[in-house]
GROMACS .gro file of C-alpha atoms in nm:
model
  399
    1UNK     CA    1  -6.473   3.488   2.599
    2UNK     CA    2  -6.649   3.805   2.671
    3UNK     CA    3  -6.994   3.877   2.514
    4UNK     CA    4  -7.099   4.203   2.364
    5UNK     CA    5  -7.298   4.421   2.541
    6UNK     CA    6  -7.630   4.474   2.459
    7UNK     CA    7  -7.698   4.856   2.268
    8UNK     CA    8  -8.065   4.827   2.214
    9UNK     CA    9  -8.125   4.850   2.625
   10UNK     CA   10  -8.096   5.203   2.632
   11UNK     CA   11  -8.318   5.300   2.331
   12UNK     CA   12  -8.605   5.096   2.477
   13UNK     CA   13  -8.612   5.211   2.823
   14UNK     CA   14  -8.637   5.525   2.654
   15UNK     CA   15  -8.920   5.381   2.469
   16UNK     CA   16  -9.081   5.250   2.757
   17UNK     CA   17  -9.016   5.548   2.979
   18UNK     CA   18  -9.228   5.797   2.709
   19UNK     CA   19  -9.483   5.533   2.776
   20UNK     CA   20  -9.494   5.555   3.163
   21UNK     CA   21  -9.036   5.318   3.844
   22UNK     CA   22  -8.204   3.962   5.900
   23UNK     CA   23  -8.265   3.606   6.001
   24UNK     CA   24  -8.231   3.358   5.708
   25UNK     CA   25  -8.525   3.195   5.614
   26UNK     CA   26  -8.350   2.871   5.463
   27UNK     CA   27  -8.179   2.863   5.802
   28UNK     CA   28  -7.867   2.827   5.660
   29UNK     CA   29  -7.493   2.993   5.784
   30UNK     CA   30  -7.158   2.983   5.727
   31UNK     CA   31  -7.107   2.724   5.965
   32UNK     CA   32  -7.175   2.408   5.737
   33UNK     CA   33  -6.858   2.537   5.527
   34UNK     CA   34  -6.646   2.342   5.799
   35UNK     CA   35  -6.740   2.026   5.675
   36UNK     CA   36  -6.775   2.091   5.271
   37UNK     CA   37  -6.581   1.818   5.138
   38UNK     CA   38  -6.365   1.819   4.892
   39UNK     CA   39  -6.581   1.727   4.657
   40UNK     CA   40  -6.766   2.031   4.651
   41UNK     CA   41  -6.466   2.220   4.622
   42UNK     CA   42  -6.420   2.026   4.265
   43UNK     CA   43  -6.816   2.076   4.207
   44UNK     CA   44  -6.912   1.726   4.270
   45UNK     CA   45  -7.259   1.680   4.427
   46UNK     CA   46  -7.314   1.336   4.338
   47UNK     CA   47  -7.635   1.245   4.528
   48UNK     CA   48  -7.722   1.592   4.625
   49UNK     CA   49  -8.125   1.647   4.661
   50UNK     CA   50  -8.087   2.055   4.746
   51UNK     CA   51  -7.973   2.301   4.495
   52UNK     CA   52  -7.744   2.572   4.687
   53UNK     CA   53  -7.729   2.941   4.632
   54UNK     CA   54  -7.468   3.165   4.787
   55UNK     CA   55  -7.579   3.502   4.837
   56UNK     CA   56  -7.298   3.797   4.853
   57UNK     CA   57  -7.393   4.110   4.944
   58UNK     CA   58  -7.270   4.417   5.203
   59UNK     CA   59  -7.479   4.261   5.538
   60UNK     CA   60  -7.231   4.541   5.757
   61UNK     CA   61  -7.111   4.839   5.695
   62UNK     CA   62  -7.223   5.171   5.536
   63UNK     CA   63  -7.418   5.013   5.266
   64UNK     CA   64  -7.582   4.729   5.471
   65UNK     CA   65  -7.931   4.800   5.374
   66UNK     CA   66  -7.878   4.714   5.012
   67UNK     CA   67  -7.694   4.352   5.116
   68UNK     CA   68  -7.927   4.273   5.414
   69UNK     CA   69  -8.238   4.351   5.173
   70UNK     CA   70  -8.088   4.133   4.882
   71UNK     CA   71  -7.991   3.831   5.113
   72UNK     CA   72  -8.376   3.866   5.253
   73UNK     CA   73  -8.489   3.878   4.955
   74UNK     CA   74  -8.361   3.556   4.827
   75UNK     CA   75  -8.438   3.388   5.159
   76UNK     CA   76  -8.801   3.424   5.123
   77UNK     CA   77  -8.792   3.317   4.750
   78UNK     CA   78  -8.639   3.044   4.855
   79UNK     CA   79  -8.853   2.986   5.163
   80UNK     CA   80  -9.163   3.018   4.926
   81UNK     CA   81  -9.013   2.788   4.624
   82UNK     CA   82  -8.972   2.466   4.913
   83UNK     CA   83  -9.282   2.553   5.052
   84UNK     CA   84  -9.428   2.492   4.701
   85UNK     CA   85  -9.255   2.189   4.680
   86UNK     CA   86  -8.942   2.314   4.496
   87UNK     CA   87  -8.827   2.214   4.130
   88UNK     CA   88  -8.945   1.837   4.029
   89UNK     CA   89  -8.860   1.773   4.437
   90UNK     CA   90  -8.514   1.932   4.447
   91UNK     CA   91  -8.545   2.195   4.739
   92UNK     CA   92  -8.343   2.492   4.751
   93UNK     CA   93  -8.101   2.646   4.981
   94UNK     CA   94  -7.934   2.953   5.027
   95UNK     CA   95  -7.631   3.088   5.251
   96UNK     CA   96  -7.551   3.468   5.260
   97UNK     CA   97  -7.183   3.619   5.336
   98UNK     CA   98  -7.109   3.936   5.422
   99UNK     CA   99  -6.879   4.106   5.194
  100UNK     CA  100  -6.856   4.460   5.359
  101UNK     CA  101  -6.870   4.583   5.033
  102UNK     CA  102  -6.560   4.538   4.939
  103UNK     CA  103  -6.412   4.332   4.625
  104UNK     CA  104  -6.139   4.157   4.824
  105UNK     CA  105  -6.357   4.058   5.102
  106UNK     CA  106  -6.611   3.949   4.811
  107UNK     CA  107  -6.425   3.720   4.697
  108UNK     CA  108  -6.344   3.565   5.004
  109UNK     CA  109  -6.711   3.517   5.022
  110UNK     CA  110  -6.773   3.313   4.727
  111UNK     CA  111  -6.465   3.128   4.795
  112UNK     CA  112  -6.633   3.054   5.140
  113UNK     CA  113  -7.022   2.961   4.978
  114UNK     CA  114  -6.765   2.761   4.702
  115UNK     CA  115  -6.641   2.564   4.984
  116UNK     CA  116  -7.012   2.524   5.131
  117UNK     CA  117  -7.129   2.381   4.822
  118UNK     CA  118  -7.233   2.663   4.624
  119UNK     CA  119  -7.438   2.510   4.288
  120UNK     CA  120  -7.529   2.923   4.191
  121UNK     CA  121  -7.475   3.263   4.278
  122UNK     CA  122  -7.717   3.580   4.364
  123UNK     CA  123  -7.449   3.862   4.381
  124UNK     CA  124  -7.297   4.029   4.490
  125UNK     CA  125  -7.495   4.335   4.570
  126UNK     CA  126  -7.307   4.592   4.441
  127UNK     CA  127  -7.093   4.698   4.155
  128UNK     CA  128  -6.702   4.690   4.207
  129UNK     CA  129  -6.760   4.351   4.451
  130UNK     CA  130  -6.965   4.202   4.187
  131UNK     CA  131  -6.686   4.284   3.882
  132UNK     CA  132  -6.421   4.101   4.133
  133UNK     CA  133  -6.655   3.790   4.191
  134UNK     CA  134  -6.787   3.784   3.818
  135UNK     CA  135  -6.367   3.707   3.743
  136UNK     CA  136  -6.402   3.442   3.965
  137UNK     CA  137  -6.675   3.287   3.892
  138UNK     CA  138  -6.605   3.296   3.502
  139UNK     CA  139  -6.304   3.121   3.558
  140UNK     CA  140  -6.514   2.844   3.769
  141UNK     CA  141  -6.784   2.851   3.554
  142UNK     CA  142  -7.035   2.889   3.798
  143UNK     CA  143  -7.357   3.045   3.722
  144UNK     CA  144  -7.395   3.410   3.903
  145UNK     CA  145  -7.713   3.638   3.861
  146UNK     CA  146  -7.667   3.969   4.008
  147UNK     CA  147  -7.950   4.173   4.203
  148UNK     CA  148  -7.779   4.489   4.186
  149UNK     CA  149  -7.535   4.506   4.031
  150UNK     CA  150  -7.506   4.738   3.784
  151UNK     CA  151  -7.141   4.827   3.607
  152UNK     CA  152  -7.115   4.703   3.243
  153UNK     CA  153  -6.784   4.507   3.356
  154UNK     CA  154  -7.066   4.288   3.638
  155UNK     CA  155  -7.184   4.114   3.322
  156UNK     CA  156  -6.945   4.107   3.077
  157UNK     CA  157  -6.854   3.745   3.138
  158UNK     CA  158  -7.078   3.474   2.964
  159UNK     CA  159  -7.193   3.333   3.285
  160UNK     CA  160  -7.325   3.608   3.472
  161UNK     CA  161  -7.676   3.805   3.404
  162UNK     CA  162  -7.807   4.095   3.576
  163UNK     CA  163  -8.187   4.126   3.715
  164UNK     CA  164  -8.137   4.547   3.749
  165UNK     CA  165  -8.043   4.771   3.436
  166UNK     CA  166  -7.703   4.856   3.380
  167UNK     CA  167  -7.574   5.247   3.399
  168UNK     CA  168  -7.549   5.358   3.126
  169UNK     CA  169  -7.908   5.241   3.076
  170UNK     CA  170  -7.999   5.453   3.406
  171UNK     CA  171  -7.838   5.733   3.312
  172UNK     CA  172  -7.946   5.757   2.990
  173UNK     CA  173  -8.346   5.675   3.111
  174UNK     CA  174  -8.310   5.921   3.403
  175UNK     CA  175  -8.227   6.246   3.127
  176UNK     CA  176  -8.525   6.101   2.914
  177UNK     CA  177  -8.760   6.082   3.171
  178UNK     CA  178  -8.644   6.424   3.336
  179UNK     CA  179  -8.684   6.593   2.938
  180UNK     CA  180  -8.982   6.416   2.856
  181UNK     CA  181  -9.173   6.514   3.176
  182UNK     CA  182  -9.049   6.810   3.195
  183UNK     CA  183  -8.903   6.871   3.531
  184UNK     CA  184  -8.660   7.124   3.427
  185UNK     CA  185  -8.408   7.256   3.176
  186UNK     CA  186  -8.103   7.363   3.402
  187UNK     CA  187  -7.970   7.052   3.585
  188UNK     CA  188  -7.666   6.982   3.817
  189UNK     CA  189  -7.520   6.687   3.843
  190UNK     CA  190  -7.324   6.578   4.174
  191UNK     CA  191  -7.154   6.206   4.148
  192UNK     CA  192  -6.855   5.966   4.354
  193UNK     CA  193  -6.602   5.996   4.082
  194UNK     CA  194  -6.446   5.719   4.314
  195UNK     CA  195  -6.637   5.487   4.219
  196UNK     CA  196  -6.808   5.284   3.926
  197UNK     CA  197  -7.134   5.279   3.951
  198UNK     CA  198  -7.215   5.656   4.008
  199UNK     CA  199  -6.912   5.742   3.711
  200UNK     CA  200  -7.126   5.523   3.437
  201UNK     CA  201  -7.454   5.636   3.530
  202UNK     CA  202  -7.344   6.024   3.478
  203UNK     CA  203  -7.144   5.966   3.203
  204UNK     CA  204  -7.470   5.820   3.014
  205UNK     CA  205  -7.687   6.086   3.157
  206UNK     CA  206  -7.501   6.385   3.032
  207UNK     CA  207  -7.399   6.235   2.710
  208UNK     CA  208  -7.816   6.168   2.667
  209UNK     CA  209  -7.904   6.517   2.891
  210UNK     CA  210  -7.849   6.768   2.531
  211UNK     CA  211  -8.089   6.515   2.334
  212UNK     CA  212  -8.332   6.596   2.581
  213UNK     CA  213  -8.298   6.977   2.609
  214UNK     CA  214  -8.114   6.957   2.936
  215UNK     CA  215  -7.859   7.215   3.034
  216UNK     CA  216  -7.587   7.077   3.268
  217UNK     CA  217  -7.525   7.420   3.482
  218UNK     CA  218  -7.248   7.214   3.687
  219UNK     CA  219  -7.104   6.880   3.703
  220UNK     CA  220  -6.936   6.818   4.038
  221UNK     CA  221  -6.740   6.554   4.181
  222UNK     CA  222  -6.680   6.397   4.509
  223UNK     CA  223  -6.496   6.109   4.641
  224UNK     CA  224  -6.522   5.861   4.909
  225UNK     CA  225  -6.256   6.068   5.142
  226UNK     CA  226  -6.442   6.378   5.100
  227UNK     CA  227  -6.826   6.247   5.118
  228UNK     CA  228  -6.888   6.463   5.383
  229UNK     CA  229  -6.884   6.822   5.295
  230UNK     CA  230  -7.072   6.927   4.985
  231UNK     CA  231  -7.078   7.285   5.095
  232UNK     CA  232  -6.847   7.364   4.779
  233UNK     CA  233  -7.108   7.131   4.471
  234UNK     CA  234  -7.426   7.250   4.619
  235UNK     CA  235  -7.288   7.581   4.636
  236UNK     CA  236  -7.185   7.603   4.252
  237UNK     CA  237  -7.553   7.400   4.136
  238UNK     CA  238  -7.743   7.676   4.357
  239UNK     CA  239  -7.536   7.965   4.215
  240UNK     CA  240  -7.597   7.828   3.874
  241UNK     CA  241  -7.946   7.818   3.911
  242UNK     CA  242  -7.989   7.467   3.890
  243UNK     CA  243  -8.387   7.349   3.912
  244UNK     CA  244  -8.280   6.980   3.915
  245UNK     CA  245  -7.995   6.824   4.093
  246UNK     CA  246  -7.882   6.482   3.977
  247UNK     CA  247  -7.793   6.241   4.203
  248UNK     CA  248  -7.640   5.910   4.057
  249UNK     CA  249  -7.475   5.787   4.413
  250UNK     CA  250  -7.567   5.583   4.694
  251UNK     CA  251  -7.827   5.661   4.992
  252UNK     CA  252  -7.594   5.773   5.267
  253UNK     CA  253  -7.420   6.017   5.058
  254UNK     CA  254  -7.742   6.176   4.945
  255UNK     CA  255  -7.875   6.162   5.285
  256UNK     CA  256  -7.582   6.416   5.412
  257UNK     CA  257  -7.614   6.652   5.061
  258UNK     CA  258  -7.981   6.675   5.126
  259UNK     CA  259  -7.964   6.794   5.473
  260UNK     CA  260  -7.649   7.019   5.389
  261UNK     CA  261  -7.861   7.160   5.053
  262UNK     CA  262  -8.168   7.243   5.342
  263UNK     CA  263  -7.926   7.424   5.558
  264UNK     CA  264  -7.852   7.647   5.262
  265UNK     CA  265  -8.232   7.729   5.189
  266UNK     CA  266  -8.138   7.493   4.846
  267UNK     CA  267  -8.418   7.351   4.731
  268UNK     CA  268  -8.442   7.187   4.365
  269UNK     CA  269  -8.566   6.879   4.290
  270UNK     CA  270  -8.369   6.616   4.371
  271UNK     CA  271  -8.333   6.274   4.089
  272UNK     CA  272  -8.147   5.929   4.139
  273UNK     CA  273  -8.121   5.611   4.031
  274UNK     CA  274  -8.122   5.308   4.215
  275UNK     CA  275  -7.844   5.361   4.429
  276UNK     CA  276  -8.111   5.600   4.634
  277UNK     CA  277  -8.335   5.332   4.742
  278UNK     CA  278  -8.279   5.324   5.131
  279UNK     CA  279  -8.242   5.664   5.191
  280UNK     CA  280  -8.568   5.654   5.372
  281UNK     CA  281  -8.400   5.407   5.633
  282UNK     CA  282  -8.073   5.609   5.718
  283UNK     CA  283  -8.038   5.637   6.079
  284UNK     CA  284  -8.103   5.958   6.264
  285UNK     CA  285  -8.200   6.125   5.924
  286UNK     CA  286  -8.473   6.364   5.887
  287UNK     CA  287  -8.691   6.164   5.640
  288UNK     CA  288  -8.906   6.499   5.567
  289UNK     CA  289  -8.575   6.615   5.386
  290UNK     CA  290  -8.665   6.366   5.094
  291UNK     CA  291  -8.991   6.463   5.040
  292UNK     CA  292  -9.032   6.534   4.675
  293UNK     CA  293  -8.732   6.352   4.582
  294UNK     CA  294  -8.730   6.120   4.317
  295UNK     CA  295  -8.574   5.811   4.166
  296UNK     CA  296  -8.570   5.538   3.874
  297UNK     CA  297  -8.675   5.220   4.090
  298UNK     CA  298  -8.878   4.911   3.925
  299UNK     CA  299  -9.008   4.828   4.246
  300UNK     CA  300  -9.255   4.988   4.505
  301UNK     CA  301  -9.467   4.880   4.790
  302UNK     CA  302  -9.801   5.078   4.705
  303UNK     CA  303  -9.851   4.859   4.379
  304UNK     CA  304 -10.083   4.637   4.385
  305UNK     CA  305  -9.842   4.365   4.171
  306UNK     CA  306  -9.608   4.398   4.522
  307UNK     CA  307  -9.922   4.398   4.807
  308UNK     CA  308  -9.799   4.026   4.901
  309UNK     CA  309  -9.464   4.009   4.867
  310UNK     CA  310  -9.455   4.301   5.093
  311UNK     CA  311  -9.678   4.154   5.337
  312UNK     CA  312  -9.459   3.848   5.377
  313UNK     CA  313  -9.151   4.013   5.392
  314UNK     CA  314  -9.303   4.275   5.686
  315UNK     CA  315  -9.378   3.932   5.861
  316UNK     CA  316  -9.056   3.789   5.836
  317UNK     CA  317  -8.816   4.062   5.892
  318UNK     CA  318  -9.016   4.365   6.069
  319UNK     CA  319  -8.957   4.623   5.768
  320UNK     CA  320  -9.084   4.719   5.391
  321UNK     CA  321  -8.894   4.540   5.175
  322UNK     CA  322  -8.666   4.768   4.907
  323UNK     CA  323  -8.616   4.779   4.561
  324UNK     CA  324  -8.241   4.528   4.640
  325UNK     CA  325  -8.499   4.299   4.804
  326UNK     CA  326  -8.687   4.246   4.509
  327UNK     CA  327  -8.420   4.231   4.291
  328UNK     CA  328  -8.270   3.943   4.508
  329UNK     CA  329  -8.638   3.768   4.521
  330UNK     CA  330  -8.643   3.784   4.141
  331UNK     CA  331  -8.322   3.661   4.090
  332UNK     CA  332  -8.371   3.307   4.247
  333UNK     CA  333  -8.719   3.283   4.072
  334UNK     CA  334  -8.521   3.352   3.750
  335UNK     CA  335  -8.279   3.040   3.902
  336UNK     CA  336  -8.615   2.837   3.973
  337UNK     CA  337  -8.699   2.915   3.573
  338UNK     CA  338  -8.358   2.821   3.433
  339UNK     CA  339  -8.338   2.514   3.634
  340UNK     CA  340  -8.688   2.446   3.503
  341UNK     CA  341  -8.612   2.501   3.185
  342UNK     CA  342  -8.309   2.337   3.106
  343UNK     CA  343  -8.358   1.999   3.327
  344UNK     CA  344  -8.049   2.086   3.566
  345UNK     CA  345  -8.044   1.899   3.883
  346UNK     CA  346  -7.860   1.922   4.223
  347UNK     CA  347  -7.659   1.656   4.166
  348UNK     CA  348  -7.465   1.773   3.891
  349UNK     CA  349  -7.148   1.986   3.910
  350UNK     CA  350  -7.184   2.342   3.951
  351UNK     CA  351  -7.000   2.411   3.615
  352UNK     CA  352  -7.256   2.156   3.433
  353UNK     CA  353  -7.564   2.349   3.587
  354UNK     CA  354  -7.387   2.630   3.468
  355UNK     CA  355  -7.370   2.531   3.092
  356UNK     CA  356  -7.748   2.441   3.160
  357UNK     CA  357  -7.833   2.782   3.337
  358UNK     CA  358  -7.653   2.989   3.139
  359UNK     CA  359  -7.795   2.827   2.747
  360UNK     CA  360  -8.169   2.844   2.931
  361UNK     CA  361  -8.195   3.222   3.098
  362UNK     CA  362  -8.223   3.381   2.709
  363UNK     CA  363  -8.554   3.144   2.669
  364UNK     CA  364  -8.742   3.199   3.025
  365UNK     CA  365  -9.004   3.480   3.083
  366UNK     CA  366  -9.056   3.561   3.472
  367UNK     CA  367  -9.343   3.817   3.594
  368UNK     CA  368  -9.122   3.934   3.862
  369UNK     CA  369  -9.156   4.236   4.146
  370UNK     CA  370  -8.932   4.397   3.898
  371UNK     CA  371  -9.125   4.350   3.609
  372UNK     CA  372  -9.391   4.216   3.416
  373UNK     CA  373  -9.277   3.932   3.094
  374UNK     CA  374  -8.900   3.978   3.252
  375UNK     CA  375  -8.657   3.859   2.981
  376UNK     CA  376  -8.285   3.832   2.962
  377UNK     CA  377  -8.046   3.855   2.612
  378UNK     CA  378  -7.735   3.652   2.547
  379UNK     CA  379  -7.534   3.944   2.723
  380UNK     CA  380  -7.720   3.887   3.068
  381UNK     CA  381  -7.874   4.221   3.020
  382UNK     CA  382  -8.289   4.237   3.150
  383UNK     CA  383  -8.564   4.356   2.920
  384UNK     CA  384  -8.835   4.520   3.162
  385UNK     CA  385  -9.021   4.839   3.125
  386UNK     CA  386  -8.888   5.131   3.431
  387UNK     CA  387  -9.045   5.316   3.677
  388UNK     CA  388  -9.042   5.641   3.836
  389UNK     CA  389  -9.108   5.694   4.206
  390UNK     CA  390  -9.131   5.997   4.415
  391UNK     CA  391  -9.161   6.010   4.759
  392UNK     CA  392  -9.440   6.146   4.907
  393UNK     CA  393  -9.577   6.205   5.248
  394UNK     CA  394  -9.228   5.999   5.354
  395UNK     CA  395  -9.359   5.694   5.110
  396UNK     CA  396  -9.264   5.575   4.714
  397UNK     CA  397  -9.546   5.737   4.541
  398UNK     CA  398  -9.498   5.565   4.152
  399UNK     CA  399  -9.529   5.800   3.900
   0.00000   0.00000   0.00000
């Protein structure tokens, strides 16, 4: 059965927004899937003292620093939750797989961390791999959280929950925050018609942009075959006198139209959602090209809420962590709370922890990276307050 999706979301983010942004630490790999018995196949972990979570997520490829961040992520939670002494002395344990993002090759992830022993599931990272899994995992009933991802469809069924907002609710938040502050009244918008994620978020953001006194001068398109010329969309925003370009896509592609918009002596200010978190870490890019760009994230390093989480994660894996990284790191503390809370333990079947999980997220509160009094409805969907960041002097600056 499919739940409803949650309307009230949108309305207060918009609410909120008037108001206002590896190695594996459990030291676990694929390699114990070998000798998963057939037990675990079934979801019997009769005797089992360790709770594992599979972690799915793009850990190669073009979008690699969302998937490596979210499987880091959820290794130090984990990492931290044993150290504490776990859940009434059940230690946790996580495995990540590499899903290249790609929905085929997702699934044969979690049918790999299924075979390991997989009790839960933080993913996958992004949006059409995580609607693919979710089918899966309904039809399992095991208990998935998503980090990232952020299509309606990743939640729709009963057993999965979300820690970031869905699109429409970015899209929607990114034309109230642009009206309410200000930033400008003519506003391009450039988007991957190809895929999910960047289609939702613009559909919400001009159907919210007139509401806000927003003029969309022009509404371009790309795909993924032809993400590497923009000469054509920056060409029509510029010519329309666009002060704003909107930029609901992922970090490489932005990382290409922002040096291409430079070469043209373009320069509006550039908006995103989360999708735009990493484009300070694109190789051989000119970082100084971002400056002044800005993006809905709930996470940034410079708060003071985030000092040691970032500290430990610059220790363990050599780099700031990102806003997929806290995601991840909230989404196995919001596992730690719904194991808490409804009694589940390791030696159950993964569909039984489910039931458990599942009847227990709409009754825990986490203060996460992500937010403060984190909360989760019925329909998986988070209740959190979001933030603006902008980057300044090559840094999130929150707004």
């Amino acid at each position: 059965m499919k739940k409803l999706i949650s309307l009230g979301l949108a309305a207060a983010m918009a609410a909120s927004l008037t108001a206002c942004g590896s190695g594996n630490a459990s030291e676990t790999t694929a390699a114990g899937t070998a000798a998963a018995s057939a037990d675990n196949k079934t979801g019997d972990n009769s005797g089992a003292s360790t709770f594992k979570i599979g972690v799915i997520g793009p850990l190669t490829g073009p979008a690699a620093a969302y998937g490596i961040a979210v499987q880091n992520g959820a290794d130090l939670a984990v990492k931290e939750i044993n150290e504490a002494g776990g859940v009434n002395g059940i230690m946790f344990e996580s495995n990540a797989q590499d899903d290249e993002h790609d929905p085929q090759k997702s699934v044969n992830a979690y049918n790999t961390l299924k075979d390991w022993g997989a009790q839960a599931i933080v993913g996958s990272t992004t949006s059409d791999p995580c609607i693919a899994v979710a089918a899966e995992t309904s039809n399992d009933n095991m208990f998935q959280i998503t980090p990232s991802g952020s299509a309606v469809e990743c939640v729709a069924p009963e057993n999965v929950f979300r820690v970031c907002f869905a699109d429409p609710d970015q899209g929607t938040a990114s034309a109230v925050y642009i009206g309410e502050h200000k930033l400008a009244t003519k506003v391009a918008v450039i988007y991957d018609s190809s895929t999910t994620y960047s289609s939702g978020i613009r559909e919400a953001f001009v159907k919210e942009a007139g509401n806000q006194g927003l003029e969309i001068v022009a509404d371009e398109a790309f795909t993924a075959d032809n993400a590497t010329d923009f000469s054509v969309q920056l060409d029509k925003a510029k010519d329309a006198g666009a002060e704003l370009v909107f930029l609901p896509i992922y970090y490489q592609e932005a990382s290409v139209i922002l040096k291409q918009a430079h070469d043209k002596d373009f320069a509006p200010i550039f908006f995103g959602c989360d999708g735009m978190d990493g484009i300070l870490t694109v190789k051989n890019f000119d970082t100084s090209l971002a400056e002044g760009l800005m993006l809905l994230t709930p996470f940034s390093t410079t708060e003071d809420s985030s000092k040691a989480f970032t500290e430990a994660y610059v220790a363990a894996y050599g780099i700031e962590p990102n806003q997929f990284a806290a995601d991840s790191y909230d989404a196995v503390y919001a596992i730690k709370a719904a194991v808490e809370k409804s009694g589940v333990t390791a030696d159950m079947s993964y569909s039984d922890i489910c039931d458990g999980l599942k009847a227990a997220m709409p009754q825990i509160s986490i203060d996460g990276l992500t937010g403060a009094g984190m909360t989760w409805n019925a329909a998986g969907e988070p209740d959190k307050a979001p933030k603006a960041v902008k980057i300044v002097n090559g840094v999130y600056e929150m707004q």
